[in-house]
Amino acid sequence: EDQVTQSPEALRLQEGESSSLNCSYTVSGLRGLFWYRQDPGKGPEFLFTLYSAGEEKEKERLKATLTKKESFLHITAPKPEDSATYLCAVQRKGSNYKLTFGKGTLLTVNP
Amino acid sequence: DAGVIQSPRHEVTEMGQEVTLRCKPISGHNSLFWYRQTMMRGLELLIYFNNNVPIDDSGMPEDRFSAKMPNASFSTLKIQPSEPRDSAVYFCASRLSWEGTDTQYFGPGTRLTVL
């Protein structure tokens, strides 16, 4: 069974204080790893897809990286508007639709 | 584009009542997903439709849950009878399914409370 574990469960940062969120996964053949952002009362919003170890993707202050066992979401000089829950999900080879999600990391950035 | 539209946004009902959640996917998308999100279990896939046909309903918790997609623009998730443990946020997501893209776009969700 595919498993995704995200850590920490919650992270509180000061504005400008860079940090990383972790997503560890167990899957029998990774097809893709997905990062989503979820604001309170809203649906998850797509951020990145990573397909192979060593791949990196960036969007504004966010950079996602992937190894064979985990992914990191690096947040550089965060702003209060980056506060949200960040969800990680994996898709196994042989499936082009099923995502297994972690429980997320709640990020709070204080001004 | 209006994005995925779900209704109602909030539903409060009593145990034993029938609940129907509605979803309009993004125009042109041919895959539709229903998810349930709880604090305990996180986000779980309930059912997946492709070209209006149910492909995988292994996540539907029990026979009280049913889903339909009568056309490419509309889907429903029905719970009958509802129970307090069904209280959760239910999301609909859609995707244009073709080789090279896997991105699912989520709606705003329906928060269901069963008393």
XYZ file of C-alpha atoms in Angstrom:
226
model
C 0.000 0.000 0.000
C 1.296 3.442 -0.925
C 2.151 5.684 2.015
C 2.941 9.378 2.294
C 4.184 10.987 5.492
C 4.597 14.731 5.786
C 6.600 16.530 8.430
C 6.361 18.604 10.411
C 2.593 18.602 10.962
C 2.756 22.318 11.644
C 5.444 24.951 11.133
C 5.470 28.527 12.289
C 7.947 30.936 10.665
C 8.704 34.597 10.836
C 8.446 36.525 7.595
C 11.716 36.087 5.719
C 12.753 32.965 7.644
C 13.457 30.249 5.059
C 12.687 26.599 5.778
C 11.737 23.265 4.219
C 8.795 20.899 4.391
C 9.360 17.165 4.035
C 7.342 14.499 2.228
C 8.515 10.902 2.671
C 6.885 8.274 0.520
C 6.677 4.533 0.002
C 5.331 3.409 -3.355
C 6.018 0.459 -5.605
C 7.280 2.486 -8.540
C 6.762 6.238 -8.565
C 5.029 7.753 -11.563
C 4.830 11.244 -10.118
C 4.901 13.274 -6.919
C 2.542 16.213 -6.579
C 2.525 19.262 -4.330
C -0.688 21.156 -3.623
C -1.451 24.209 -1.517
C -4.721 24.381 0.418
C -6.084 27.564 1.985
C -8.720 27.356 4.740
C -12.167 26.640 3.334
C -10.863 26.035 -0.166
C -9.883 23.118 -2.349
C -6.282 22.094 -2.977
C -4.485 24.207 -5.566
C -1.893 22.532 -7.782
C 1.722 23.668 -7.393
C 4.173 21.145 -8.908
C 4.614 17.681 -10.336
C 7.986 15.918 -10.086
C 8.631 12.734 -12.038
C 12.203 11.621 -11.417
C 14.851 11.782 -8.714
C 16.976 14.886 -9.037
C 14.215 16.919 -10.624
C 13.551 20.412 -9.270
C 10.792 22.904 -9.959
C 10.380 26.488 -8.802
C 7.534 28.931 -8.488
C 8.122 32.300 -6.857
C 9.424 31.577 -3.337
C 8.815 27.830 -3.579
C 11.162 25.154 -4.854
C 10.319 21.450 -4.885
C 12.951 18.728 -5.079
C 12.713 14.949 -5.359
C 14.848 11.993 -4.282
C 14.044 8.286 -4.417
C 12.531 8.359 -0.938
C 11.369 11.901 -0.275
C 10.553 15.318 -1.572
C 11.232 18.703 -0.071
C 9.353 21.926 -0.512
C 11.773 24.743 0.170
C 10.311 28.111 1.038
C 12.679 31.044 0.621
C 11.999 34.304 2.455
C 8.339 33.455 3.067
C 5.616 36.069 3.321
C 2.393 35.925 5.358
C 0.465 35.107 2.176
C 2.392 31.832 1.956
C 0.495 30.637 5.029
C -1.503 27.544 4.050
C -1.543 23.779 4.330
C 0.822 22.123 1.870
C -0.167 18.673 0.665
C 2.029 16.075 -0.968
C 0.662 13.178 -3.044
C 2.145 10.263 -4.969
C 0.970 8.431 -8.038
C 2.299 4.954 -8.710
C 3.414 3.575 -12.046
C 0.623 1.788 -13.851
C -1.963 4.279 -12.617
C -2.605 7.535 -14.399
C -5.204 8.806 -11.965
C -4.938 7.637 -8.360
C -3.255 10.047 -5.939
C -2.349 9.034 -2.394
C -2.130 12.128 -0.228
C -0.245 12.889 2.954
C -2.025 14.717 5.755
C -0.226 17.949 5.043
C 1.920 20.543 6.777
C 0.187 23.616 8.158
C 2.508 26.566 7.528
C 1.986 29.844 9.345
C 4.139 32.846 8.437
C 3.999 35.688 10.911
C 4.660 39.286 9.807
C -12.715 29.659 -16.763
C -14.996 29.302 -13.753
C -13.141 26.306 -12.359
C -14.820 23.318 -10.764
C -18.158 24.275 -9.246
C -19.657 22.440 -6.271
C -22.955 22.856 -4.518
C -24.011 23.262 -1.854
C -20.963 24.704 -0.107
C -22.337 23.713 3.283
C -24.886 21.061 4.197
C -26.227 20.252 7.628
C -28.571 17.308 7.891
C -29.848 14.809 10.380
C -28.860 11.192 10.594
C -30.871 9.030 8.233
C -31.554 11.762 5.691
C -30.505 11.591 2.055
C -27.749 13.965 0.974
C -26.890 14.878 -2.607
C -23.717 16.739 -3.482
C -23.290 18.248 -6.937
C -20.327 18.993 -9.152
C -19.782 20.757 -12.456
C -16.300 20.019 -13.828
C -14.195 22.397 -15.859
C -15.515 22.596 -19.403
C -13.630 20.243 -21.703
C -12.260 18.044 -18.943
C -13.016 14.363 -19.370
C -12.008 12.939 -15.975
C -13.798 13.564 -12.702
C -12.913 12.594 -9.157
C -14.762 12.671 -5.825
C -12.649 12.944 -2.678
C -13.400 13.088 1.036
C -11.214 14.991 3.501
C -11.176 14.437 7.265
C -8.665 15.313 9.958
C -8.125 11.651 10.775
C -7.715 10.214 7.280
C -6.731 13.202 5.176
C -7.794 13.389 1.526
C -9.099 10.099 0.118
C -10.281 9.214 -3.373
C -13.843 7.921 -3.408
C -14.540 7.402 -7.103
C -13.031 8.191 -10.495
C -14.917 8.728 -13.755
C -13.378 8.859 -17.203
C -15.532 10.002 -20.123
C -18.568 9.786 -17.811
C -17.914 6.109 -16.988
C -17.033 5.015 -13.432
C -13.587 3.439 -13.604
C -12.631 2.992 -9.953
C -15.120 3.095 -7.087
C -12.999 1.094 -4.658
C -12.811 4.088 -2.327
C -16.564 4.348 -1.840
C -16.933 3.418 1.832
C -20.128 1.400 1.628
C -23.368 0.893 -0.245
C -24.855 4.009 1.293
C -22.668 6.003 -1.089
C -23.393 6.261 -4.796
C -22.138 8.520 -7.578
C -23.378 9.271 -11.055
C -22.171 11.231 -14.037
C -25.051 11.495 -16.508
C -23.103 13.811 -18.819
C -19.758 15.524 -19.173
C -20.957 18.612 -17.299
C -22.487 17.179 -14.167
C -21.913 14.648 -11.431
C -23.601 13.809 -8.142
C -22.507 12.046 -4.985
C -25.392 10.709 -2.919
C -25.389 9.398 0.618
C -28.490 7.521 1.725
C -28.996 7.179 4.629
C -26.457 9.596 6.076
C -24.645 8.921 9.358
C -22.659 11.217 11.680
C -19.391 9.545 10.617
C -20.013 10.815 7.084
C -19.319 14.355 8.314
C -16.378 15.632 6.251
C -15.474 17.963 3.411
C -16.216 16.443 0.019
C -14.234 17.654 -2.973
C -14.796 17.201 -6.646
C -11.837 17.474 -9.020
C -11.532 17.322 -12.784
C -8.778 16.770 -15.300
C -8.174 16.715 -19.006
C -6.885 13.196 -19.403
C -4.257 12.837 -22.097
C -0.694 11.663 -22.137
C 1.566 14.200 -20.554
C -0.668 15.737 -17.952
C -1.881 14.461 -14.604
C -2.979 17.680 -12.958
C -6.263 17.472 -11.101
C -8.116 20.728 -10.428
C -10.178 20.813 -7.272
C -13.433 22.550 -6.496
C -14.062 24.519 -3.300
C -15.651 21.555 -1.536
C -18.890 20.843 0.305
C -18.702 20.760 4.081
C -21.162 18.110 5.255
C -22.314 17.884 8.847
C -24.563 14.996 9.840
C -26.158 15.448 13.256
